[in-house]
PDB file of C-alpha atoms in Angstrom:
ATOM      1  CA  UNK A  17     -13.592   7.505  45.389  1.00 47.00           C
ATOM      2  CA  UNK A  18     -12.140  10.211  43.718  1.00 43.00           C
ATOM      3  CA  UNK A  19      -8.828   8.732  43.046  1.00 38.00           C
ATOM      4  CA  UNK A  20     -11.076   5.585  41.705  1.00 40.00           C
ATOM      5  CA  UNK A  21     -12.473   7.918  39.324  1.00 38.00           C
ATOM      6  CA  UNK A  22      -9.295   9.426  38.285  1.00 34.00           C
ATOM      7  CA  UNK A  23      -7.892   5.957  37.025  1.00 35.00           C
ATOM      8  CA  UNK A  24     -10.992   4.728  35.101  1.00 40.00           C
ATOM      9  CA  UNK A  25     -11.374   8.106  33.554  1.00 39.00           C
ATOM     10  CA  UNK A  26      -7.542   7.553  32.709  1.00 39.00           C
ATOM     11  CA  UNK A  27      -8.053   3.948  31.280  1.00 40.00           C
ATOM     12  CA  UNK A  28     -11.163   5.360  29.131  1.00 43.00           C
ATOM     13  CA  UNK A  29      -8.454   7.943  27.617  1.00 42.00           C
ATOM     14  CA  UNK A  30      -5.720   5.813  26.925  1.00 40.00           C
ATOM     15  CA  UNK A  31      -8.510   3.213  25.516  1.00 45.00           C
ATOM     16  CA  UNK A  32      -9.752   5.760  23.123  1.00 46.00           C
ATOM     17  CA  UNK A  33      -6.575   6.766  22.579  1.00 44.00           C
ATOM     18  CA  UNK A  34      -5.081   3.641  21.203  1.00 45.00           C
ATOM     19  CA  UNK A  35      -8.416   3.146  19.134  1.00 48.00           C
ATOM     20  CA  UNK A  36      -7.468   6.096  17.291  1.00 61.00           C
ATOM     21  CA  UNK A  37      -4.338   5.451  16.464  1.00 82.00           C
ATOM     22  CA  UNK A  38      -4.596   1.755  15.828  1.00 95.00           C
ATOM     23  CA  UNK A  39      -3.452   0.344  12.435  1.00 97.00           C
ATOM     24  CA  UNK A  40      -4.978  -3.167  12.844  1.00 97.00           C
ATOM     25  CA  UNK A  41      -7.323  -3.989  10.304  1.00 97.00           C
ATOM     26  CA  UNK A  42      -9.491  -5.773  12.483  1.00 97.00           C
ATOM     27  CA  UNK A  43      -9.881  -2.553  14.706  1.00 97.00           C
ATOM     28  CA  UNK A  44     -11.457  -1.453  11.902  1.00 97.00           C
ATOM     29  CA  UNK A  45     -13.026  -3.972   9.184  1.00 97.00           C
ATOM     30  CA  UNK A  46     -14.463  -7.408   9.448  1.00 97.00           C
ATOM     31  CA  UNK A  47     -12.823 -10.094   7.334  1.00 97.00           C
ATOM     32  CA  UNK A  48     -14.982  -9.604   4.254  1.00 97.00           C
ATOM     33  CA  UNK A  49     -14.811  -5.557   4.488  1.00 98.00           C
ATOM     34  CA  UNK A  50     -10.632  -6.327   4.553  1.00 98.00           C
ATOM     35  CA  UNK A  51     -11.620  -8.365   1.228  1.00 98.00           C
ATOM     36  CA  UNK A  52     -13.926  -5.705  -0.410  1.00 97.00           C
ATOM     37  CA  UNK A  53     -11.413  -3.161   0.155  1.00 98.00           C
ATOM     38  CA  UNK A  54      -8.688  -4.995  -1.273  1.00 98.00           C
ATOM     39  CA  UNK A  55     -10.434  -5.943  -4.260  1.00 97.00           C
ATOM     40  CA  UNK A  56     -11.561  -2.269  -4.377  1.00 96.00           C
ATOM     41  CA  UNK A  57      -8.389  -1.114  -4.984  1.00 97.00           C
ATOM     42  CA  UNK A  58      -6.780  -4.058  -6.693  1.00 96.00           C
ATOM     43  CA  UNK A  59      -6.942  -2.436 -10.413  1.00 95.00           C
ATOM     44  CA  UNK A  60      -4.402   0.008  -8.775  1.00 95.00           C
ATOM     45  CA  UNK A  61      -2.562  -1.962  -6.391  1.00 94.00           C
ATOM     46  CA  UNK A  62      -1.864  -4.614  -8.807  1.00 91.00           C
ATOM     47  CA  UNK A  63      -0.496  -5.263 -11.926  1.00 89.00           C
ATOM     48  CA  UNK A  64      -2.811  -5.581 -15.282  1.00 90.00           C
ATOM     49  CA  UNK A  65      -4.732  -9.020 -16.074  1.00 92.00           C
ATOM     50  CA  UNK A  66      -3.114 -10.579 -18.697  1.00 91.00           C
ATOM     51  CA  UNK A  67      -5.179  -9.139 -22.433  1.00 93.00           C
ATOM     52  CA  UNK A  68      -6.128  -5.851 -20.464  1.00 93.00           C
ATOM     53  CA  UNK A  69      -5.157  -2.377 -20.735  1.00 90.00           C
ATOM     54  CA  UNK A  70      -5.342   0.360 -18.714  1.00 88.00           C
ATOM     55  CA  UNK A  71      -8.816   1.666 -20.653  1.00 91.00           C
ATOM     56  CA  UNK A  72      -9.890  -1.635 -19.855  1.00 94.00           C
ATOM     57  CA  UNK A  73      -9.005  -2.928 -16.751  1.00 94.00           C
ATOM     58  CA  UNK A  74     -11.957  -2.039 -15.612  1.00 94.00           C
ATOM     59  CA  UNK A  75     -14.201  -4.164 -17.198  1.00 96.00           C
ATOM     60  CA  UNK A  76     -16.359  -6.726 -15.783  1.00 96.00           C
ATOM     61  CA  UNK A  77     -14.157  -9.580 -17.764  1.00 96.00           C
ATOM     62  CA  UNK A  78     -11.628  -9.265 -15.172  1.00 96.00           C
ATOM     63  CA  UNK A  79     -13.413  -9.550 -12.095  1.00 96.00           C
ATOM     64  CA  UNK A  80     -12.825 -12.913 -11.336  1.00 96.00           C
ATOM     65  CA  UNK A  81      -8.798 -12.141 -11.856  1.00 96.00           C
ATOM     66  CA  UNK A  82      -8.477  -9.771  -9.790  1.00 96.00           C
ATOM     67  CA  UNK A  83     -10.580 -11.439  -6.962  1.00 97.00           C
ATOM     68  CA  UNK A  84      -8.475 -14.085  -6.892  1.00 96.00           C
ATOM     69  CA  UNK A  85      -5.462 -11.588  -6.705  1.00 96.00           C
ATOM     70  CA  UNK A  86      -7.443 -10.081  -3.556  1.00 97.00           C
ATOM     71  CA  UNK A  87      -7.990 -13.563  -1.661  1.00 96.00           C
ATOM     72  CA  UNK A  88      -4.166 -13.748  -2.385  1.00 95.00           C
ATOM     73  CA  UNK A  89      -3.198 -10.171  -1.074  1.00 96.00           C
ATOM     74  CA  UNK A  90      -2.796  -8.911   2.679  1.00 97.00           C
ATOM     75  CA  UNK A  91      -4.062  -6.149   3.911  1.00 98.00           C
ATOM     76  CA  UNK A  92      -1.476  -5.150   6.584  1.00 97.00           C
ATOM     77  CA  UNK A  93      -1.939  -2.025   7.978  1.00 98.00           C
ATOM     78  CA  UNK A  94      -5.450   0.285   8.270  1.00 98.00           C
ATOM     79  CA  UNK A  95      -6.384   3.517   9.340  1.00 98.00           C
ATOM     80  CA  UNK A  96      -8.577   6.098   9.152  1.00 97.00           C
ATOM     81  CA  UNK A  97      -8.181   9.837   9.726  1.00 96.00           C
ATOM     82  CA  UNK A  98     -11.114  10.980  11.543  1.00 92.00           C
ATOM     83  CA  UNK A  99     -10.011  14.860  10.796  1.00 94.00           C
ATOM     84  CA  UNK A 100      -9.909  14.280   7.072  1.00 95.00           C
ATOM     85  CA  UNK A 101     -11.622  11.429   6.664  1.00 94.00           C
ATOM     86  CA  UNK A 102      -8.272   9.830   4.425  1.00 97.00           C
ATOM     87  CA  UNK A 103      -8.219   6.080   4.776  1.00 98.00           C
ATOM     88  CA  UNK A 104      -4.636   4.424   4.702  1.00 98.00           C
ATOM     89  CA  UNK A 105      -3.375   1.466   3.694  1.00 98.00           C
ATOM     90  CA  UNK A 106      -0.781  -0.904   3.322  1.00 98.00           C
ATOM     91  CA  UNK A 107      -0.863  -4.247   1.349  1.00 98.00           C
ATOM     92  CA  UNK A 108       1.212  -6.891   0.761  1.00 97.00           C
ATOM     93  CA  UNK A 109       1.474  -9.084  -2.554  1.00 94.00           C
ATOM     94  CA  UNK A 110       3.694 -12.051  -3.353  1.00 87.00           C
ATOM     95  CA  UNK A 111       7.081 -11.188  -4.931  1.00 85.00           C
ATOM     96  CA  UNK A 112       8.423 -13.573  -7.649  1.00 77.00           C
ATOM     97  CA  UNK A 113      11.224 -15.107  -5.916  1.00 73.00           C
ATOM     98  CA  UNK A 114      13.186 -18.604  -5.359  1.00 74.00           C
ATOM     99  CA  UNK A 115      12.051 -18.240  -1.714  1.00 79.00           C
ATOM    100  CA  UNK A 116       8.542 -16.453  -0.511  1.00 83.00           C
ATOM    101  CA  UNK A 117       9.025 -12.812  -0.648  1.00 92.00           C
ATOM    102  CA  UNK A 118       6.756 -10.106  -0.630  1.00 95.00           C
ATOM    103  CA  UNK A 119       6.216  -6.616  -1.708  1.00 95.00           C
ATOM    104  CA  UNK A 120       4.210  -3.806   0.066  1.00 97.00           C
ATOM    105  CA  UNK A 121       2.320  -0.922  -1.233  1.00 97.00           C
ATOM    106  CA  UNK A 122       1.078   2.173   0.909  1.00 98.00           C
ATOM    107  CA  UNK A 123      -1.144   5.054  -0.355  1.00 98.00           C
ATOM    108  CA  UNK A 124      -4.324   6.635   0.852  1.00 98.00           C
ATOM    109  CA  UNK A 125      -7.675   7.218  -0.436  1.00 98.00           C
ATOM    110  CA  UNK A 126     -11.231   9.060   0.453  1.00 97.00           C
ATOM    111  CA  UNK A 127     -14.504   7.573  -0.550  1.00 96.00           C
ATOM    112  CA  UNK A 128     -17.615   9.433  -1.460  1.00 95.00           C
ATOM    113  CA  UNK A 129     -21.314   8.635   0.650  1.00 92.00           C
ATOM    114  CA  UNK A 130     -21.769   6.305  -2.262  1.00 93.00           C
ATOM    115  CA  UNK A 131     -18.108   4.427  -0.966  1.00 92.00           C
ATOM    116  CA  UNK A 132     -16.750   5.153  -4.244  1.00 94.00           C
ATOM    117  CA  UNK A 133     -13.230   6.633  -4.712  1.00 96.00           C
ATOM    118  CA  UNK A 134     -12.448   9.890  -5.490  1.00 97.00           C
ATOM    119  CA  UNK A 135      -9.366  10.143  -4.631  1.00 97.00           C
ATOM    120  CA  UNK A 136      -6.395   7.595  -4.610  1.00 98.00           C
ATOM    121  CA  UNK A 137      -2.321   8.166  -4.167  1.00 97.00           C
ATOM    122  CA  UNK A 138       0.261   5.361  -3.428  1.00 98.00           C
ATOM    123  CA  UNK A 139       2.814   7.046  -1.067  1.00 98.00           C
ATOM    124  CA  UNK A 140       5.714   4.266  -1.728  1.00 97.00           C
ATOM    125  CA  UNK A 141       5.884   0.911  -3.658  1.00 96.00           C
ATOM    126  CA  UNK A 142       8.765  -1.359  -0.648  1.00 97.00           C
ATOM    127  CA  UNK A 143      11.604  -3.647  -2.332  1.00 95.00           C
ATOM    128  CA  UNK A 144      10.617  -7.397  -2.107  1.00 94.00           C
ATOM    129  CA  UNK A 145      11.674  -8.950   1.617  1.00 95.00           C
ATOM    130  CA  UNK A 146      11.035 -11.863   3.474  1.00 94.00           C
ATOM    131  CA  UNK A 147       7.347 -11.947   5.034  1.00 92.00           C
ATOM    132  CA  UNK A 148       8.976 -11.132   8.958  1.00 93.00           C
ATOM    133  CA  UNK A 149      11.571  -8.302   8.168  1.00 95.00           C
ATOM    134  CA  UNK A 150       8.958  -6.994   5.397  1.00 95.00           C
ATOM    135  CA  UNK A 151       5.832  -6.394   7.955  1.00 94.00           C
ATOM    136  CA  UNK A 152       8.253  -5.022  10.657  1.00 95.00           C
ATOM    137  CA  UNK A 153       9.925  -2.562   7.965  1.00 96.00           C
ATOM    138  CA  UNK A 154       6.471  -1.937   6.623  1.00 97.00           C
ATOM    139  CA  UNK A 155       4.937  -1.042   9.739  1.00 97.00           C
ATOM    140  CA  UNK A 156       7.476   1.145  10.854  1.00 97.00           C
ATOM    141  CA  UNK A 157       7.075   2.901   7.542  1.00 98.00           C
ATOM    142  CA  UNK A 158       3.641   3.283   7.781  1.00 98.00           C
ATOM    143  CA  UNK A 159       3.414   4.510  11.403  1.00 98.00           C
ATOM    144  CA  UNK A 160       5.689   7.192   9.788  1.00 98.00           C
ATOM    145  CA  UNK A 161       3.359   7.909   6.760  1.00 98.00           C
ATOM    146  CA  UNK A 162       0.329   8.432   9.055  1.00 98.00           C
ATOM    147  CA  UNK A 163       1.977  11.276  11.347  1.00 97.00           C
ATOM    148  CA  UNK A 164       3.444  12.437   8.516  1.00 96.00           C
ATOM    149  CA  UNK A 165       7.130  12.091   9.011  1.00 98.00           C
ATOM    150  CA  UNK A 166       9.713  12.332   6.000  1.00 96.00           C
ATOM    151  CA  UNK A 167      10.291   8.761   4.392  1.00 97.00           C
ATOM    152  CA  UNK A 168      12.948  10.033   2.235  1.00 95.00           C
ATOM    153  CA  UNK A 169      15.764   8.555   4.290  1.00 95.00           C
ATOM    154  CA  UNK A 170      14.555   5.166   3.469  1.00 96.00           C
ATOM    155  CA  UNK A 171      14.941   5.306  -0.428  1.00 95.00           C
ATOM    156  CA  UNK A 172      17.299   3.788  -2.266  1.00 92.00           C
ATOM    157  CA  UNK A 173      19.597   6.486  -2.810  1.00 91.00           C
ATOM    158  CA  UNK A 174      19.132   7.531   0.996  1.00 91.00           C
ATOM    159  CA  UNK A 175      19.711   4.047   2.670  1.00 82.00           C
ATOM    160  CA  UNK A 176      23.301   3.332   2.488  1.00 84.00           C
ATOM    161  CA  UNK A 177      22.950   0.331   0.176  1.00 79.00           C
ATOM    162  CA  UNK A 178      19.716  -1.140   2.169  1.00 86.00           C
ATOM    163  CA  UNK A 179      16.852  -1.652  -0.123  1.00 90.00           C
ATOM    164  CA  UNK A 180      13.725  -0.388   1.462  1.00 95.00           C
ATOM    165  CA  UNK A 181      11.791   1.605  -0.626  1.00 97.00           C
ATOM    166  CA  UNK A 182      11.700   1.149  -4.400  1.00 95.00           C
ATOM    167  CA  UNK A 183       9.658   3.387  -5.281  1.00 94.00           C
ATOM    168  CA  UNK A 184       9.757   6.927  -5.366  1.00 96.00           C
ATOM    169  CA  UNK A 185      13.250   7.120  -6.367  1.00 92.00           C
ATOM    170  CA  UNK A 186      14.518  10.194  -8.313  1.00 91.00           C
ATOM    171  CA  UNK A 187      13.071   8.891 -11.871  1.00 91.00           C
ATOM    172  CA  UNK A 188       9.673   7.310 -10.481  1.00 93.00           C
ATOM    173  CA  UNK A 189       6.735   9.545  -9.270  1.00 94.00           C
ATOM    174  CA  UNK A 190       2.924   9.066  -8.390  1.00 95.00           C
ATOM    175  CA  UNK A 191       0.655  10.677 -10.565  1.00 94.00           C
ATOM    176  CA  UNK A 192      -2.398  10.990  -8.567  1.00 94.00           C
ATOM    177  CA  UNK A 193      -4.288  12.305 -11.313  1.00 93.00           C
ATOM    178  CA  UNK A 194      -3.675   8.970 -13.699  1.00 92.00           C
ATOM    179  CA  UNK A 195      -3.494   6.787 -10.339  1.00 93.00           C
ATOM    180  CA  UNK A 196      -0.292   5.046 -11.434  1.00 91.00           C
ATOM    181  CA  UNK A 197       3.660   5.299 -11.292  1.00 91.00           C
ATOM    182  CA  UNK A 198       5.621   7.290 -13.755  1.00 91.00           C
ATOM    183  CA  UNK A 199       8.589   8.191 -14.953  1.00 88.00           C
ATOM    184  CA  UNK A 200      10.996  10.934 -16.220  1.00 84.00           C
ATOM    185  CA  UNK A 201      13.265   7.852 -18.294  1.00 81.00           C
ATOM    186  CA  UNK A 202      12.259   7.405 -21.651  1.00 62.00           C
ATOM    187  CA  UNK A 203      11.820   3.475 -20.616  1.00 57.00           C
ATOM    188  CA  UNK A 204      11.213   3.643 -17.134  1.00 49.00           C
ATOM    189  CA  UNK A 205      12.005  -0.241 -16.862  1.00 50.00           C
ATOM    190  CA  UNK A 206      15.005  -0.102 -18.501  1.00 56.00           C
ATOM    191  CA  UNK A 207      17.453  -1.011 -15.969  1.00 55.00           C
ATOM    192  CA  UNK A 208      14.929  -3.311 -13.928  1.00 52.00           C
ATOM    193  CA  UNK A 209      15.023  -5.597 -17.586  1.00 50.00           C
ATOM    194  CA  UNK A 210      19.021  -5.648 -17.073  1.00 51.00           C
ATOM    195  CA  UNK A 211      19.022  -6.547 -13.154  1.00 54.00           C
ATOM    196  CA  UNK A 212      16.341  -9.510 -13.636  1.00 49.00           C
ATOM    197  CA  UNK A 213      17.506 -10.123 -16.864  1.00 51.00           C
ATOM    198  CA  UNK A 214      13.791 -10.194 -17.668  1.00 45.00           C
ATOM    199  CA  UNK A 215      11.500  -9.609 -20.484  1.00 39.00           C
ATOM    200  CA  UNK A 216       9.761  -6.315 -20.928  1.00 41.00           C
ATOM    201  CA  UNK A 217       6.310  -8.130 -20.371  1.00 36.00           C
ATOM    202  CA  UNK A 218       7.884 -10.279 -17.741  1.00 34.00           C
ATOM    203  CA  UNK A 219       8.832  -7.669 -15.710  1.00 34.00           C
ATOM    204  CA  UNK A 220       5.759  -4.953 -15.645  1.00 33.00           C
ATOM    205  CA  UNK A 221       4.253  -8.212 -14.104  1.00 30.00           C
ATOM    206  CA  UNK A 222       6.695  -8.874 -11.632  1.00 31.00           C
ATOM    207  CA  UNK A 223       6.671  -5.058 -10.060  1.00 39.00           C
ATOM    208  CA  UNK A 224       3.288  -4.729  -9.043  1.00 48.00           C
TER     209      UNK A 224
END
């Protein structure tokens, strides 16, 4: 009997256990939740609706745009921090591309009682990959993130030529105070414009 108890008491451990350090979505938020947080975070994650600003990308004219960017996005990775109540994330947007290709972003936010967001901070912005190597490099990134482990070895500069994370590099930051990327280069852009040989409009769209 004892020994019974033993193994079930085991089993509830390692149940709880994997619970807590699940980063399935679904361990956490029904389908629509997975939508309202997407589209809660979508005038960060993604890039601005064509005629808006930052000062107004807000507004309630651009709903609809970004909802349809949110039915289009995938929400990856999940998970909450039960010490600090941080929630983090990792989505997934279409890439412009000649084949499908996608891009991920990771950050972390905390919500107020009201479930509004105080805080907000992307961690790292990946290059664009093919949907299979891009969710296994993602999620190996983001099991990283969450326990805190260095990611700096998987920048640019870092990776011996492989391009895994775009963003931070040694010219791009995240200012969590504005909630977006910046940059020490007087045109942070400038080289992106020669390696797409892209517009300047064209490509703020195609990043994000």
């Amino acid at each position: 009997m004892k020994y019974i108890f033993f193994i079930a008491l085991c089993i509830l451990v390692f149940s709880c256990k994997q619970k807590e350090t699940s980063i399935n979505p679904l361990d956490y938020l029904s389908k629509q939740e997975q939508f309202d947080f997407k589209y809660a975070v979508s005038r960060y994650v993604d890039r601005l609706p064509k005629n808006a600003t930052e000062q107004t990308k807000f507004d309630a004219a651009f709903d609809e745009e970004y909802k349809k960017r949110s039915e289009n996005a995938d929400l990856l990775f999940y998970y909450v921090d039960e010490k600090t109540q941080e929630i983090y994330f990792a989505i997934a947007k279409i890439a412009p591309s000649l084949t499908v290709k996608k891009v991920v972003t990771a950050g972390k936010l905390k919500k107020n009682a009201e479930g509004v967001i105080t805080e907000y901070e992307e961690e790292f912005r990946t290059w664009k990959m093919e949907v299979d190597e891009l969710k296994s490099v993602s999620e190996m990134l983001f099991t990283k993130y969450i326990n805190n482990e260095d990611l700096s070895p998987f920048y640019t500069r870092n990776a011996n030529g492989k391009f895994i994370i775009e963003f931070p590099d040694e010219n791009v930051s995240y200012d969590k105070v504005k909630r977006t990327w910046i940059s020490k280069l007087e045109d942070p852009l400038q080289d992106y414009y020669k390696l797409k040989n892209t517009t300047p409009r064209d490509t703020v769209i195609s990043i994000n």
